[in-house]
DNA sequence: ACCTGAACACCGTTCAAGT
DNA sequence: ACCTGAACACCGTTCAAGT
C-alpha cells in the first residue's frame, strides 16, 4: 500500500487546479486507456506484487482510474489474464534474437526460440505459471508456445528442413513439453526462500510435512548438491538431448526403410 | 487410507483414548470433521466443480457445515490447498503398484513411479495444476514429486543402484522436469473443447487472436495430425528416452575415466 | 469440543449517471 | 467517448456466542 499511493494518487481527479485555468496547454489530463496499456500495466503489476495481488480495483488505482473503468477495455478479469498471456507470448515474436527466418537451420531456430522463451520466463516469473496453466484455446496449441502464429512458424521451420509432417508435429509436442517442464520448475525455484539446511545443522524446523529431516538420510547427506542451482546447464543439456532426439527422428523420417 | 495415522499430521495431538467415553449411542449427529475429511472433500469438490469453484463457504456446505467451521481444521484457504496437494502426493506413496522396494532395478522403479504420477494426474486433472504450481517448501523439492519422502526414496533407489550422488541429483532434476512438462500438458489438453477445425472447413470463428486460420497454412494443412491425442505414446517414448539418457549418465559415473 | 451468526474488509461485475 | 458512484452478490477471515 505504501508505494501504491505514489504513482496514481497525485491527482488528475482533483478539481483543485481551479477549473478556470483549464487551458489546453496543460495536457496533464492522462491520455485515455486502451487495451494494450491495461495489459502492460497488468504485467508490470504482477511482476512487482505477484499474481494474487492483481485485482481489478488495484490495477485501476495503479493506472490512476477506478477499477470499473477497466471493463471498457477488457471484458473481465479472465479476459485480462488471457490478454496478459497473449501479450507476453507475442512480444517474443518481435524479438530479433528469437525470430528470424530459419535460414541457419532448424536447430538454430529451436535454440533461439528456446532461449527466448527462457528469457521471457525469467523476466516474468510470476506471469509464467499463467502461461503454463491457462486453458489453451485449442488442444493443439500447447503452452508455452500458445499461439497459432508460433505453431505455424514452428511447423514451417521444421517441414522446410526435411521433417515429415508427422515428425514436425511430434517435434512440436516434445519441444513444448520440454520447455514447459524446465521453465516452470526454474521459475518456481526462484522466489522460494533459500531454505534452511544449507549446511549440516538443520534438523530443526520440521519442513511442514511434520517429519524431521533426520528421517531422510539421503536428502540430508546430499543437501549441498540439492541446494545448488543448476538450472542453466540443466536447460542446455536437456535441450541438446532433445535436439539430438529430433535429429534422429529427422533421419528416420528421411529414410523410412533403413535398417535399425 | 491404509496407513492413516502415518504422516502424523493429526496424530500426536490427539490421544485416541479420550478418557471420558461419554455415552453416545445416537451417532446420527454427523461425526465431527477432521483435517483429512476436509482435504478429501476438497479434492472431490475440485474434481467435480473445478478449482475456481472451491470456496470455503461452498466446501463447508458440501460437508454439511458452515464454511467458518473449516478454520478449525485448516488455517485458511492456502493451507487447505497445500493440504490437498500433499494428500494427493502421499496417496501415491501408498499405491502398491508404485511403491515397492526397488529390487527390480532403478529403471523399474522410475517406470512405476512415472506411471503412478500419470494416473494421479489423469484422475485429478483439476488438482494437478496445483501440484505443479504451488510454491514448494524448499527449492530442491520439485513438483510433481513434492515431498521429502519421495525425494529421499528417489535418491535411495538410484544411489543404491550405482548412481553417484551427483548423477542421482541430476537424474531427479531431469525426471521431475519430464513429468511436469508432459503431465501438465496432458491434463491441460483434456477439458479443452474439441475445437473447431476437425475437418477442413474451418476458417470461420477467428481463434481469439484475431486472425483467421487461413493465415496459418501449416496449421491448417496439419490439422488432422494436430488434433490427434498421442499423449500416451508420447509419454512412453519420452520416458524411454529419458531412461536411456540416465543409463548413459550411470555408465559415465561408473567409469569416470573412460574414453568418450 | 465443535460449530454458528454476525460482522468486517475486500472482491468482480453491472449500470445509470456524470463530464 | 470515457470514466465514476453506488449497488449487488459473494469472498476469506475473525471472534464472541451458542450447544
Coordinates of N, CA and C in Angstrom, one line a residue, chain A residues 12-90:
Chain A
X12 N -4.9 13.5 -10.9 CA -5.6 14.1 -12.0 C -7.1 14.3 -11.8
X13 N -7.6 13.6 -10.8 CA -9.0 13.7 -10.5 C -9.4 15.0 -9.7
X14 N -8.3 15.6 -9.2 CA -8.6 16.7 -8.3 C -9.0 18.0 -9.0
X15 N -10.1 18.6 -8.6 CA -10.6 19.8 -9.1 C -9.8 21.0 -8.6
X16 N -8.8 20.7 -7.8 CA -8.1 21.8 -7.1 C -7.5 22.9 -8.0
X17 N -7.2 22.5 -9.2 CA -6.4 23.4 -10.1 C -7.4 24.4 -10.7
X18 N -8.4 24.7 -10.0 CA -9.2 25.9 -10.3 C -9.7 25.9 -11.8
X19 N -10.8 25.1 -12.0 CA -11.3 24.9 -13.3 C -11.2 26.0 -14.3
X20 N -11.1 27.2 -13.8 CA -11.0 28.4 -14.7 C -9.7 28.3 -15.6
X21 N -8.7 27.7 -15.0 CA -7.4 27.6 -15.8 C -7.3 26.4 -16.6
X22 N -8.4 26.0 -17.2 CA -8.5 24.7 -17.9 C -7.8 24.8 -19.3
X23 N -6.8 25.7 -19.4 CA -6.2 25.9 -20.7 C -5.6 24.6 -21.2
X24 N -5.7 24.5 -22.5 CA -5.3 23.3 -23.1 C -3.8 23.0 -23.1
X25 N -3.0 24.0 -22.6 CA -1.6 23.7 -22.6 C -1.2 22.7 -21.5
X26 N -2.1 22.5 -20.5 CA -1.8 21.5 -19.5 C -2.4 20.2 -20.0
X27 N -1.6 19.4 -20.7 CA -2.0 18.1 -21.1 C -1.7 17.1 -20.1
X28 N -1.8 17.5 -18.8 CA -1.6 16.5 -17.8 C -2.8 15.6 -17.6
X29 N -3.8 15.8 -18.3 CA -5.1 15.1 -18.1 C -5.1 13.6 -18.3
X30 N -4.0 12.9 -18.5 CA -3.9 11.5 -18.7 C -4.5 11.0 -20.0
X31 N -3.7 10.6 -20.9 CA -4.2 10.0 -22.2 C -5.1 8.8 -21.9
X32 N -6.1 8.7 -22.6 CA -7.1 7.6 -22.3 C -6.5 6.2 -22.4
X33 N -7.0 5.4 -21.6 CA -6.6 4.0 -21.6 C -6.8 3.3 -23.0
X34 N -6.1 2.3 -23.2 CA -6.5 1.4 -24.3 C -6.1 0.0 -23.8
X35 N -6.5 -1.0 -24.5 CA -6.3 -2.4 -24.0 C -4.8 -2.7 -23.8
X36 N -4.0 -2.2 -24.7 CA -2.6 -2.6 -24.6 C -2.0 -2.0 -23.3
X37 N -2.4 -0.7 -23.0 CA -1.9 -0.1 -21.8 C -2.3 -0.8 -20.6
X38 N -3.6 -1.3 -20.6 CA -4.1 -2.0 -19.4 C -3.3 -3.3 -19.3
X39 N -3.1 -4.0 -20.3 CA -2.4 -5.3 -20.2 C -0.9 -5.1 -19.8
X40 N -0.3 -4.1 -20.4 CA 1.1 -3.8 -20.0 C 1.2 -3.5 -18.5
X41 N 0.3 -2.7 -18.0 CA 0.3 -2.3 -16.6 C 0.0 -3.6 -15.8
X42 N -0.8 -4.5 -16.3 CA -1.1 -5.7 -15.5 C 0.2 -6.5 -15.4
X43 N 0.9 -6.7 -16.5 CA 2.2 -7.4 -16.4 C 3.1 -6.8 -15.4
X44 N 3.3 -5.5 -15.5 CA 4.1 -4.8 -14.5 C 3.7 -5.1 -13.1
X45 N 2.4 -5.0 -12.9 CA 1.8 -5.1 -11.6 C 2.1 -6.6 -11.0
X46 N 1.9 -7.5 -11.9 CA 2.1 -8.9 -11.5 C 3.6 -9.1 -11.2
X47 N 4.4 -8.6 -12.0 CA 5.9 -8.8 -11.8 C 6.3 -8.2 -10.4
X48 N 5.6 -7.1 -10.1 CA 6.0 -6.4 -8.9 C 5.4 -7.0 -7.6
X49 N 4.1 -7.3 -7.7 CA 3.4 -7.6 -6.5 C 2.9 -9.1 -6.4
X50 N 3.0 -9.8 -7.5 CA 2.6 -11.2 -7.5 C 1.2 -11.3 -8.1
X51 N 0.9 -12.4 -8.6 CA -0.4 -12.6 -9.3 C -1.6 -12.5 -8.4
X52 N -1.5 -13.0 -7.2 CA -2.6 -12.9 -6.2 C -3.0 -11.5 -5.9
X53 N -2.0 -10.6 -6.0 CA -2.3 -9.2 -5.6 C -3.0 -8.5 -6.7
X54 N -3.1 -9.0 -7.9 CA -3.7 -8.3 -9.0 C -5.2 -8.4 -8.9
X55 N -5.8 -7.2 -8.8 CA -7.2 -7.1 -8.6 C -7.7 -6.0 -9.5
X56 N -8.9 -6.1 -10.0 CA -9.3 -5.1 -10.9 C -9.2 -3.7 -10.3
X57 N -9.6 -3.6 -9.0 CA -9.6 -2.3 -8.4 C -8.2 -1.8 -8.2
X58 N -7.3 -2.7 -7.8 CA -5.9 -2.2 -7.5 C -5.2 -1.9 -8.8
X59 N -5.5 -2.7 -9.9 CA -4.9 -2.3 -11.2 C -5.4 -1.0 -11.6
X60 N -6.7 -0.8 -11.4 CA -7.3 0.5 -11.8 C -6.5 1.7 -11.0
X61 N -6.4 1.5 -9.7 CA -5.7 2.5 -8.9 C -4.3 2.8 -9.4
X62 N -3.6 1.7 -9.8 CA -2.3 1.7 -10.3 C -2.2 2.6 -11.6
X63 N -3.3 2.6 -12.3 CA -3.4 3.3 -13.6 C -4.1 4.7 -13.4
X64 N -4.4 5.0 -12.2 CA -5.0 6.3 -11.9 C -6.4 6.4 -12.2
X65 N -7.2 5.3 -12.0 CA -8.5 5.2 -12.5 C -9.3 4.3 -11.6
X66 N -10.6 4.4 -11.6 CA -11.4 3.5 -10.8 C -11.3 2.1 -11.5
X67 N -11.4 1.0 -10.7 CA -11.3 -0.3 -11.3 C -12.4 -0.6 -12.3
X68 N -13.5 0.0 -12.1 CA -14.6 -0.2 -13.0 C -14.3 0.3 -14.4
X69 N -13.4 1.2 -14.6 CA -13.1 1.7 -15.9 C -12.4 0.7 -16.8
X70 N -11.8 -0.3 -16.2 CA -11.1 -1.3 -16.9 C -12.0 -2.1 -17.8
X71 N -13.3 -2.2 -17.4 CA -14.2 -3.0 -18.1 C -14.5 -2.5 -19.5
X72 N -14.1 -1.3 -19.8 CA -14.2 -0.8 -21.1 C -13.2 -1.4 -22.1
X73 N -12.1 -2.0 -21.5 CA -11.0 -2.5 -22.3 C -10.8 -4.0 -22.2
X74 N -11.3 -4.5 -21.2 CA -11.3 -6.0 -21.1 C -12.6 -6.4 -20.6
X75 N -13.0 -7.6 -21.0 CA -14.4 -8.0 -20.6 C -14.5 -8.4 -19.2
X76 N -13.4 -8.7 -18.5 CA -13.4 -9.1 -17.2 C -12.1 -9.6 -16.7
X77 N -12.0 -10.1 -15.6 CA -10.7 -10.5 -15.1 C -10.1 -11.6 -15.9
X78 N -10.9 -12.6 -16.3 CA -10.4 -13.7 -17.1 C -9.8 -13.2 -18.4
X79 N -10.5 -12.3 -19.0 CA -10.0 -11.7 -20.3 C -8.7 -11.0 -20.1
X80 N -8.6 -10.3 -18.9 CA -7.4 -9.6 -18.6 C -6.2 -10.5 -18.6
X81 N -6.4 -11.7 -17.9 CA -5.3 -12.6 -17.8 C -5.0 -13.3 -19.1
X82 N -6.0 -13.6 -19.9 CA -5.7 -14.1 -21.2 C -4.9 -13.1 -22.0
X83 N -5.3 -11.8 -21.9 CA -4.5 -10.8 -22.6 C -3.1 -10.7 -22.2
X84 N -2.9 -10.8 -20.9 CA -1.5 -10.8 -20.4 C -0.7 -11.9 -21.0
X85 N -1.2 -13.1 -21.0 CA -0.5 -14.3 -21.6 C -0.2 -14.0 -23.0
X86 N -1.2 -13.6 -23.7 CA -1.1 -13.4 -25.2 C 0.0 -12.3 -25.5
X87 N 0.0 -11.3 -24.7 CA 0.9 -10.2 -24.9 C 2.4 -10.6 -24.7
X88 N 2.5 -11.4 -23.7 CA 3.9 -11.8 -23.3 C 4.4 -12.8 -24.3
X89 N 3.6 -13.6 -24.9 CA 4.0 -14.5 -25.9 C 4.3 -13.8 -27.2
X90 N 3.4 -12.9 -27.5 CA 3.6 -12.2 -28.8 C 4.8 -11.3 -28.8

